[in-house]
GROMACS .gro file of C-alpha atoms in nm:
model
  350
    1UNK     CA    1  -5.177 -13.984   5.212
    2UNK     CA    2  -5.036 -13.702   5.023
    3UNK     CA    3  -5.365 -13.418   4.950
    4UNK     CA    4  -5.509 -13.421   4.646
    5UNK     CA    5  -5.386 -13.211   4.270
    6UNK     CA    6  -5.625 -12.957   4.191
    7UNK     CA    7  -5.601 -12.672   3.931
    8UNK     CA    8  -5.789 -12.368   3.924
    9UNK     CA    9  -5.754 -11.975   3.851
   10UNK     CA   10  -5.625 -11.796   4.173
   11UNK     CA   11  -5.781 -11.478   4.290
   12UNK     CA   12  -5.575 -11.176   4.338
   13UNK     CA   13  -5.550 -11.227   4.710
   14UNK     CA   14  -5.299 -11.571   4.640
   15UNK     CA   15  -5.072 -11.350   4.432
   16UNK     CA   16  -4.815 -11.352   4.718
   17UNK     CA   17  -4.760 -11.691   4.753
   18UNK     CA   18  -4.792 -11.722   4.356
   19UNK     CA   19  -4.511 -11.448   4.323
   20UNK     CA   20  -4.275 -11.618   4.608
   21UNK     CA   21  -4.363 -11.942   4.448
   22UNK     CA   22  -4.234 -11.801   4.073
   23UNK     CA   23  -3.922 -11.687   4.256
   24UNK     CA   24  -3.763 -12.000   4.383
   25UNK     CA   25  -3.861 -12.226   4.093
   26UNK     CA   26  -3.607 -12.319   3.850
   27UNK     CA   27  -3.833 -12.219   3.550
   28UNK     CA   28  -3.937 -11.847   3.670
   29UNK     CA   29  -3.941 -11.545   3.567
   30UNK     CA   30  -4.042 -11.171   3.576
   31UNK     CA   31  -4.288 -11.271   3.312
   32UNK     CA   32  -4.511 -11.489   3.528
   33UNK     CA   33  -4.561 -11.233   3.792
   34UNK     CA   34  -4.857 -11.054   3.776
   35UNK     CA   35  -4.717 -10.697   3.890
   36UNK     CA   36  -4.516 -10.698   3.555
   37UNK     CA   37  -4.813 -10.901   3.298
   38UNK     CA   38  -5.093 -10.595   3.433
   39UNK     CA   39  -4.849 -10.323   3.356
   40UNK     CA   40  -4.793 -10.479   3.019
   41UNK     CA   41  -5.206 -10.536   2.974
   42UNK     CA   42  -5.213 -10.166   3.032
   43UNK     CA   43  -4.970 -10.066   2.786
   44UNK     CA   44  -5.036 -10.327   2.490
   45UNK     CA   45  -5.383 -10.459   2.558
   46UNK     CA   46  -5.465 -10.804   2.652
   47UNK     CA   47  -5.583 -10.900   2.985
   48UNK     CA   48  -5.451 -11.213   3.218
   49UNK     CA   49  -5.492 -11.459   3.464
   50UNK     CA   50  -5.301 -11.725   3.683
   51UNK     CA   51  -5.361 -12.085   3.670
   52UNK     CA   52  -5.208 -12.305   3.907
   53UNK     CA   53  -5.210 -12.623   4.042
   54UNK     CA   54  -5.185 -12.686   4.432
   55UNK     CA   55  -5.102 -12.983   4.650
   56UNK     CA   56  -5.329 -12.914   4.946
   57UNK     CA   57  -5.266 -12.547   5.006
   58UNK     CA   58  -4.891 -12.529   4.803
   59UNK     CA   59  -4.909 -12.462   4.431
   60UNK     CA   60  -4.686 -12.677   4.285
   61UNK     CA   61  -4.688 -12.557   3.918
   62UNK     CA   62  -4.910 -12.323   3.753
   63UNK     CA   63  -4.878 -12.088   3.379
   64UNK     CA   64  -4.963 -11.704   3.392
   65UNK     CA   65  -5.190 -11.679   3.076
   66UNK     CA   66  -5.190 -11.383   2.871
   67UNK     CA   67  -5.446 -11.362   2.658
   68UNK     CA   68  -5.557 -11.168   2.370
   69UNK     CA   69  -5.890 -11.160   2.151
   70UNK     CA   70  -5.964 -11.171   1.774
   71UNK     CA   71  -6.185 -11.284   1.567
   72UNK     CA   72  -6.106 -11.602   1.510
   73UNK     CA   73  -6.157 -11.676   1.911
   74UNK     CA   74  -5.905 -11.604   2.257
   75UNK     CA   75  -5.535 -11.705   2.197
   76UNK     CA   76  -5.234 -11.700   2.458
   77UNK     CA   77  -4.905 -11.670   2.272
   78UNK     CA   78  -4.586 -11.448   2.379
   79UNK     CA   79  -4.558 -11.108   2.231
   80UNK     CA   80  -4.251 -10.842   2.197
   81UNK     CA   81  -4.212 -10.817   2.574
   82UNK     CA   82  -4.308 -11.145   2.647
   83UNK     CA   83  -4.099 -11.360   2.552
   84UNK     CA   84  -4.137 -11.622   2.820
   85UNK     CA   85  -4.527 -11.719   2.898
   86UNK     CA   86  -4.510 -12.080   2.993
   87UNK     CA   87  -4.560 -12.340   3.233
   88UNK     CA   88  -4.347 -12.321   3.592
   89UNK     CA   89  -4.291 -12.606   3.785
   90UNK     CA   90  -4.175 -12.636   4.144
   91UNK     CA   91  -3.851 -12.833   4.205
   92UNK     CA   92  -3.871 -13.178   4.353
   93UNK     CA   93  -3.579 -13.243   4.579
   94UNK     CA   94  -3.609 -13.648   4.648
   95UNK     CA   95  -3.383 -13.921   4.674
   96UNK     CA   96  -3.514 -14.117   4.361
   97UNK     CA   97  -3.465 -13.937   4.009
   98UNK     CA   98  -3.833 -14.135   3.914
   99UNK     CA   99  -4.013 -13.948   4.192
  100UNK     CA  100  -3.885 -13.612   4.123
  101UNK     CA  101  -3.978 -13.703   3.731
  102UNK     CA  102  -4.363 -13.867   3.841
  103UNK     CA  103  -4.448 -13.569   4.085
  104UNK     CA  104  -4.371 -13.330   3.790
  105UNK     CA  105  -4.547 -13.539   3.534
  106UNK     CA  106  -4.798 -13.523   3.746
  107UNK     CA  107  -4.833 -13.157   3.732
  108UNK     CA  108  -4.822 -13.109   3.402
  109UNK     CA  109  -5.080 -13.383   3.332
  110UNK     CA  110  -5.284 -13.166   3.535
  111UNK     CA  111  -5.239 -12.840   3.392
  112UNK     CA  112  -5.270 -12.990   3.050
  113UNK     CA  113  -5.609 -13.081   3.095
  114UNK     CA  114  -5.698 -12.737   3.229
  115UNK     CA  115  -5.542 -12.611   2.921
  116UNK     CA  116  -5.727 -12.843   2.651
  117UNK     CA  117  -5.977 -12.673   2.458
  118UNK     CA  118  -5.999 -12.373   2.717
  119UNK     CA  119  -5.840 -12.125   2.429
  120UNK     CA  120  -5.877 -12.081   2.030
  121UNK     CA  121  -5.471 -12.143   2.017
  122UNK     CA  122  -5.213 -12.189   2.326
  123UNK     CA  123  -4.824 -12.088   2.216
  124UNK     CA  124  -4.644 -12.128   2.535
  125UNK     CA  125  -4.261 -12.112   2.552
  126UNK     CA  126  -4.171 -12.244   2.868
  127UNK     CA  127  -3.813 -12.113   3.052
  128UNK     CA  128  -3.617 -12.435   3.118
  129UNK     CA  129  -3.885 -12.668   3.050
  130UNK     CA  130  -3.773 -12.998   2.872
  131UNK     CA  131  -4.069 -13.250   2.912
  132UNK     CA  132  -4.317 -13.242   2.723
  133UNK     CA  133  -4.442 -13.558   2.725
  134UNK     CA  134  -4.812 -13.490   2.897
  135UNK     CA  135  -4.852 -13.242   2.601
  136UNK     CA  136  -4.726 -13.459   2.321
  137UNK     CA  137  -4.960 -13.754   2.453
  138UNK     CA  138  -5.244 -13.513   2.396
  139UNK     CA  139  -5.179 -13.377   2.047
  140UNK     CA  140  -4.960 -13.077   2.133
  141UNK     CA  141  -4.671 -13.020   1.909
  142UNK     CA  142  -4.338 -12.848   2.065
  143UNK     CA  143  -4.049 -12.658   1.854
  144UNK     CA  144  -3.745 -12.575   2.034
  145UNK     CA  145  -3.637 -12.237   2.153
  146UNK     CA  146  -3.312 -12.112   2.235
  147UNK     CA  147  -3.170 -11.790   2.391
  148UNK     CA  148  -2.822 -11.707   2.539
  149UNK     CA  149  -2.783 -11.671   2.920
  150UNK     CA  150  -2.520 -11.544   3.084
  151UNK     CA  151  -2.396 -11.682   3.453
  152UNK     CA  152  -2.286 -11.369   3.699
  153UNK     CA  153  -2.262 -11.557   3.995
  154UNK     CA  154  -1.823 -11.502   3.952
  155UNK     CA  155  -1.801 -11.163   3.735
  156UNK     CA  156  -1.424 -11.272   3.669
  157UNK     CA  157  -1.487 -11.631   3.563
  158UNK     CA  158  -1.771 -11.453   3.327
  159UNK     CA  159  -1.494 -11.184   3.238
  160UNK     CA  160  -1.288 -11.501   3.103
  161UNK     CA  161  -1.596 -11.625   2.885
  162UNK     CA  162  -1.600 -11.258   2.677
  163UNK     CA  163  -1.488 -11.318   2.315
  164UNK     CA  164  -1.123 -11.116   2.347
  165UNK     CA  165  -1.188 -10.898   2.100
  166UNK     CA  166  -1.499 -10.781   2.284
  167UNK     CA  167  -1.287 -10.756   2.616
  168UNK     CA  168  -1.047 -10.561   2.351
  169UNK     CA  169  -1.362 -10.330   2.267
  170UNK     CA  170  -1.518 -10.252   2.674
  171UNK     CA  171  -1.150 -10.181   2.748
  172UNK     CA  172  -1.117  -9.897   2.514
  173UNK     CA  173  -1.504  -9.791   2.549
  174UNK     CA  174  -1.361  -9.720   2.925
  175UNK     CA  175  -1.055  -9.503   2.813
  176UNK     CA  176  -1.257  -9.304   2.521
  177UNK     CA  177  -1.466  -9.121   2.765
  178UNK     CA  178  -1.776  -9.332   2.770
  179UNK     CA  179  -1.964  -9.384   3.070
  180UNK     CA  180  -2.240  -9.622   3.181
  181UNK     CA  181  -2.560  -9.480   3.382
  182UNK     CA  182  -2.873  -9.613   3.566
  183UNK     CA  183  -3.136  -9.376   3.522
  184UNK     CA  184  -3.489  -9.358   3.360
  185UNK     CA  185  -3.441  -9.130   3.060
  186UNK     CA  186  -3.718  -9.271   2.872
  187UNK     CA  187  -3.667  -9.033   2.588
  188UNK     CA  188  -3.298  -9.119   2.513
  189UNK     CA  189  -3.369  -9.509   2.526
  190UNK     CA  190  -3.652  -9.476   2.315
  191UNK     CA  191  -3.494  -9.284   2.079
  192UNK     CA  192  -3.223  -9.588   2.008
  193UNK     CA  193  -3.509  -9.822   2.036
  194UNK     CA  194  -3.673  -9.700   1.725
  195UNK     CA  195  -3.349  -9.567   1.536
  196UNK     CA  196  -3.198  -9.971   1.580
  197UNK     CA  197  -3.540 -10.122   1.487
  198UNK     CA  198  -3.579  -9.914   1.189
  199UNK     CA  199  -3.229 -10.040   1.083
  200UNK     CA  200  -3.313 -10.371   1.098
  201UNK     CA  201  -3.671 -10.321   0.930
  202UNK     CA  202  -3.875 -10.335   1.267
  203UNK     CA  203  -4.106 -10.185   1.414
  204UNK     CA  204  -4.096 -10.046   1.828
  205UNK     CA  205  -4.187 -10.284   2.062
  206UNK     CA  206  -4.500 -10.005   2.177
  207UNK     CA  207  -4.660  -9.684   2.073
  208UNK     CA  208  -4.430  -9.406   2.236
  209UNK     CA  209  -4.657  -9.322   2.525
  210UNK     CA  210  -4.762  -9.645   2.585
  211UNK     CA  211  -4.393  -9.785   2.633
  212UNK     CA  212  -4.299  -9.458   2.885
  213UNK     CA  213  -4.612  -9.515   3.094
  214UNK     CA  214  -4.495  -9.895   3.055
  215UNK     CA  215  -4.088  -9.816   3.183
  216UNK     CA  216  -4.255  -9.625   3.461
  217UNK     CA  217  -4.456  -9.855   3.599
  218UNK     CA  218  -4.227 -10.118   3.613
  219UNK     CA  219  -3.933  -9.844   3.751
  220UNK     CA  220  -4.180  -9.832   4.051
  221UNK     CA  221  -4.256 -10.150   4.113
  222UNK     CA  222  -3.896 -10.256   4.064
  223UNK     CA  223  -3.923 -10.492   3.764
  224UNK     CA  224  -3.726 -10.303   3.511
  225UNK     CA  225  -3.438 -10.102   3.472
  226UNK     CA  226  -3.308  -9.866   3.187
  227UNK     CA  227  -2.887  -9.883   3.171
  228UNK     CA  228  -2.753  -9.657   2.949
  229UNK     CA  229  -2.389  -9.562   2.812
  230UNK     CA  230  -2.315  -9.169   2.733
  231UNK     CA  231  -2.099  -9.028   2.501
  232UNK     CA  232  -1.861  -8.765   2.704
  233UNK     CA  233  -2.073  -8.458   2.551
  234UNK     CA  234  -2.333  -8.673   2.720
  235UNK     CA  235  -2.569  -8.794   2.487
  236UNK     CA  236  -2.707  -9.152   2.521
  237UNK     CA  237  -2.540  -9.358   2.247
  238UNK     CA  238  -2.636  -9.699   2.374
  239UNK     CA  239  -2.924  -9.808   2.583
  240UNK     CA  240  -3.115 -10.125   2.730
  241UNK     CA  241  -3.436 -10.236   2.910
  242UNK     CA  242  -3.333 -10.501   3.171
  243UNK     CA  243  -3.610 -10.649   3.365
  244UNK     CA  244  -3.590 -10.755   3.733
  245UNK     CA  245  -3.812 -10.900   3.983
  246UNK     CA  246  -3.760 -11.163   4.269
  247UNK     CA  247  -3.554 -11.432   4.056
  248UNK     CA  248  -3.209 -11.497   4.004
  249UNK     CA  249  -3.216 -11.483   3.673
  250UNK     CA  250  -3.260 -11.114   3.521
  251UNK     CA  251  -3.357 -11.032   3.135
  252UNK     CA  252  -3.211 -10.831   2.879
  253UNK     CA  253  -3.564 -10.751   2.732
  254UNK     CA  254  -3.451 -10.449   2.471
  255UNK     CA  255  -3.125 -10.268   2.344
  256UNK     CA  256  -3.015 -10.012   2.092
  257UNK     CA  257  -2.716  -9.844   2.006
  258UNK     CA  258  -2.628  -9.551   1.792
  259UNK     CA  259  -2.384  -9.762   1.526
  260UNK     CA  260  -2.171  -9.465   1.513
  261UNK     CA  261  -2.003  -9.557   1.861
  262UNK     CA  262  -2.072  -9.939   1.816
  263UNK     CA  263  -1.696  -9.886   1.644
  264UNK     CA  264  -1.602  -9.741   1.994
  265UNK     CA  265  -1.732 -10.048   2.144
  266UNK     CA  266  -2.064  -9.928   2.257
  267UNK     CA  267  -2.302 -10.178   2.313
  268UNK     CA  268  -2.032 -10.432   2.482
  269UNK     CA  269  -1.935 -10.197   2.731
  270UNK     CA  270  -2.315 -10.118   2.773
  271UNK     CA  271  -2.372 -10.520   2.813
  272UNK     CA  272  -2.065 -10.592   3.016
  273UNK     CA  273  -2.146 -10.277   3.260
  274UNK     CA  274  -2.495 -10.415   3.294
  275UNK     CA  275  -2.354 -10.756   3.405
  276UNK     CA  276  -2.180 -10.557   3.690
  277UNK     CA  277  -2.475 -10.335   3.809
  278UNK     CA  278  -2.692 -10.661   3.808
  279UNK     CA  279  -2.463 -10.891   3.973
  280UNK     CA  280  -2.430 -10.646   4.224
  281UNK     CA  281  -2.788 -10.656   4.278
  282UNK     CA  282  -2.782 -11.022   4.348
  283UNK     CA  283  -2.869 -11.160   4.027
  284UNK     CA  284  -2.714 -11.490   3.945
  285UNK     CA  285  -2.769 -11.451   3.565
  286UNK     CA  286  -2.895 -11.244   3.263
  287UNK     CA  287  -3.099 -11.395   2.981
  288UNK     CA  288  -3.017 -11.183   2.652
  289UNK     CA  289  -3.356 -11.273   2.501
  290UNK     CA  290  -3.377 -11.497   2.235
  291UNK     CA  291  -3.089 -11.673   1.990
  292UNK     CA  292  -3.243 -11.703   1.668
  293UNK     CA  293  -2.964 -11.702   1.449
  294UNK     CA  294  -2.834 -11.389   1.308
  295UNK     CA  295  -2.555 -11.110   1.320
  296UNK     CA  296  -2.732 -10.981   1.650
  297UNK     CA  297  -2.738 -11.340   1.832
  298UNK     CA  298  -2.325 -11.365   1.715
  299UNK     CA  299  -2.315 -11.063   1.889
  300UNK     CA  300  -2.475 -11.250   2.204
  301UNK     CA  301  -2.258 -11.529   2.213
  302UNK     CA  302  -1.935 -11.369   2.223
  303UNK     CA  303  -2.068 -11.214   2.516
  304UNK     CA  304  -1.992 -11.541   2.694
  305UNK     CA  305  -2.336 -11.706   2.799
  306UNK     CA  306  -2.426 -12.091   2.766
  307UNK     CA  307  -2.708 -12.171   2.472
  308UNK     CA  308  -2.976 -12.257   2.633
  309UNK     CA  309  -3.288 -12.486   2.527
  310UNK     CA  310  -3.646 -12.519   2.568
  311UNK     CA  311  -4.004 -12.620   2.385
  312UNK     CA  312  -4.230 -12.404   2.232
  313UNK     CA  313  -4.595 -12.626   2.292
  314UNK     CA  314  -4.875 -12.578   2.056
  315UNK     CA  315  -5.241 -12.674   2.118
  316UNK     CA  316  -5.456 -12.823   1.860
  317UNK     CA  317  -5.548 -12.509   1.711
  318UNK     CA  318  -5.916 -12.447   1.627
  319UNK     CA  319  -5.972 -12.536   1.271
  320UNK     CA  320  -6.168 -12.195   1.187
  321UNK     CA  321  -5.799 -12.001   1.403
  322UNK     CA  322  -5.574 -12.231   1.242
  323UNK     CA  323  -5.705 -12.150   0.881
  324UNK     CA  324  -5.774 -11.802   0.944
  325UNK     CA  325  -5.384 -11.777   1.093
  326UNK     CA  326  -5.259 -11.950   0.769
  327UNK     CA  327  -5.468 -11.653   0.517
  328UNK     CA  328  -5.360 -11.338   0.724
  329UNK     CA  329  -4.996 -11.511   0.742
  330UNK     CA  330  -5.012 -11.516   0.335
  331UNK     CA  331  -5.140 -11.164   0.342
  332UNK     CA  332  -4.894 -11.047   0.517
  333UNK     CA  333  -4.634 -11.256   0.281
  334UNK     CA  334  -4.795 -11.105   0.015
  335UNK     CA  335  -4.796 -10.775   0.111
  336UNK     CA  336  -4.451 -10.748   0.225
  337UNK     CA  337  -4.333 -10.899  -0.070
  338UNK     CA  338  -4.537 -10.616  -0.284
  339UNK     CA  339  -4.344 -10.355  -0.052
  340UNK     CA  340  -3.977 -10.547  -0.073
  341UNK     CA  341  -4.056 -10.508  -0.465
  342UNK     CA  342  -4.160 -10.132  -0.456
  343UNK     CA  343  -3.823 -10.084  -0.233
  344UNK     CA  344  -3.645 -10.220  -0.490
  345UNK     CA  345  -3.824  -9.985  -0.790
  346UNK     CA  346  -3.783  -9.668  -0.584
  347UNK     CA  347  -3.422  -9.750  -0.558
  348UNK     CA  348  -3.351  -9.755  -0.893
  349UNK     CA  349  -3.478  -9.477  -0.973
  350UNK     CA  350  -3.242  -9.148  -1.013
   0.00000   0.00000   0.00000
């Protein structure tokens, strides 16, 4: 008789086998590891915990929650930086389709009704998870989330897949004196960060200090990576974070690029070099982070990588965190439409 399902928070000591367990299964990622969620605590606040569910001794499934307080009660929801937080799932490998599907249901059942009314709000998004049917049975409601990955298990079958204009672009990049680096100059990435955000009417992804002290950490603990390209007087024109870990799939987490040399093919020689330096690290693919659709994401796809799916699940929300969401939402409307407005006036003026 097969041992019994049980779900529970693990103490620091079953990190290991929670880490090696994130690893191999099919849904994993750097962001469920608790080397990378403590260094991002540390930087941007929060605090988290792993919750998993073991057969006997083996955990079989299990989410890493990050979660955050406010007034309105504890939520878990991803964050700039997070942009995976959900629910992995060990993969079954039986002869019947039906028992692979049951065991799994299984699972999630489980965790499900761990996560029921534990937390003001749960937002989870979920890397390659496409049933949601435990959830849905319970009142959850799922959106679907897509972001580009590209496969780098044959770098010149993923050559092949480059838009030919962007092959066009790398090629001269090459021949123009640009040159791809791996270091940890903080200061030049940063700098592109926030000059690219600005752009685009964003804010950084963290304070300054808090995002070097964040780089660092994971530099030493060999989750993340800064790849930059240099102009041949050697200033850093284009710049990424990539973040590592144990899986075979890597993530493209930030990038900026001085648009200047984006004419000179910048950033695609930065992306395409990065695809090299990773596959020869023994990653098997590199998630660019997100597809929502817009000039950035057309960017991302002529980069080659398949369009991938999965669910956003949402908890009954508390009534008091579901109202109070909905007002600060409309102030925030509100206000930004007052500043779009003021924009507008200062513009006109001579």
């Amino acid at each position: 008789m097969a041992a019994a399902l049980t779900v529970g928070t693990l103490a620091e000591s079953d990190y290991p086998q929670w880490e090696k367990f994130v690893a191999a299964a099919p849904g994993g990622s750097v962001y469920s590891l608790p080397g990378y969620l403590d260094a991002l605590c540390t930087a941007g606040g929060g605090r988290f915990r792993v919750l998993a569910a073991r057969q006997g001794e083996e955990i079989v499934g299990g989410v890493a929650l990050y979660e955050r307080d406010s007034r309105l009660g504890t939520f878990v929801s991803p964050r700039l930086l997070l942009y995976y937080n959900g629910i992995v799932v060990r993969k079954y490998e039986t002869q019947y389709p039906s028992e692979s599907t049951g065991r799994v249901l299984r699972v999630l059942t489980a965790l499900e009704e761990a996560l029921r009314g534990s937390h003001a709000s749960v937002n989870l998004r979920s890397r390659g998870l496409l049933d949601a049917r435990p959830f849905l049975v319970q009142g959850w409601s799922t959106t679907p989330s897509y972001s580009y990955v590209v496969d780098l298990t044959d770098l010149t079958v993923a050559w092949g897949k480059v838009e030919q204009n962007l092959r066009r672009l790398i090629e001269r990049a090459g021949t123009q004196g640009l040159t791809f680096s791996e270091d940890q100059d903080f200061d030049a990435f940063f700098g592109l960060h926030a000059s690219t955000l600005e752009r685009h009417g964003s804010g950084v992804y963290l304070p300054r200090e808090a995002f070097a002290r964040f780089i660092a950490v994971l530099g030493e603990r060999n989750l993340g990576r800064l790849f930059l390209v240099r102009a041949p007087d050697g200033r850093a024109v284009a710049a990424q974070l990539c973040l590592l870990g144990p899986h075979s799939v890597s993530h493209t987490a930030s990038a900026g690029a001085d648009p200047e040399f984006n004419k000179a093919g910048a950033s695609a020689f930065l992306r395409w070099r990065a695809f090299q330096a990773l596959a020869a690290r023994g990653y098997k693919g590199n998630d660019l982070t997100d597809a929502s659709l817009n000039p950035v994401t057309h960017f991302k796809s002529q980069l080659g990588g398949t369009l991938e799916v999965t669910l956003v699940l949402q908890n009954r929300q508390r009534p008091a965190f579901k109202v109070g969401t909905a007002l600060a939402d409309a102030g925030w409307a509100v206000r930004g439409g007052l500043a779009q407005a003021a924009r507008r006036l200062l513009g006109k003026k001579p």
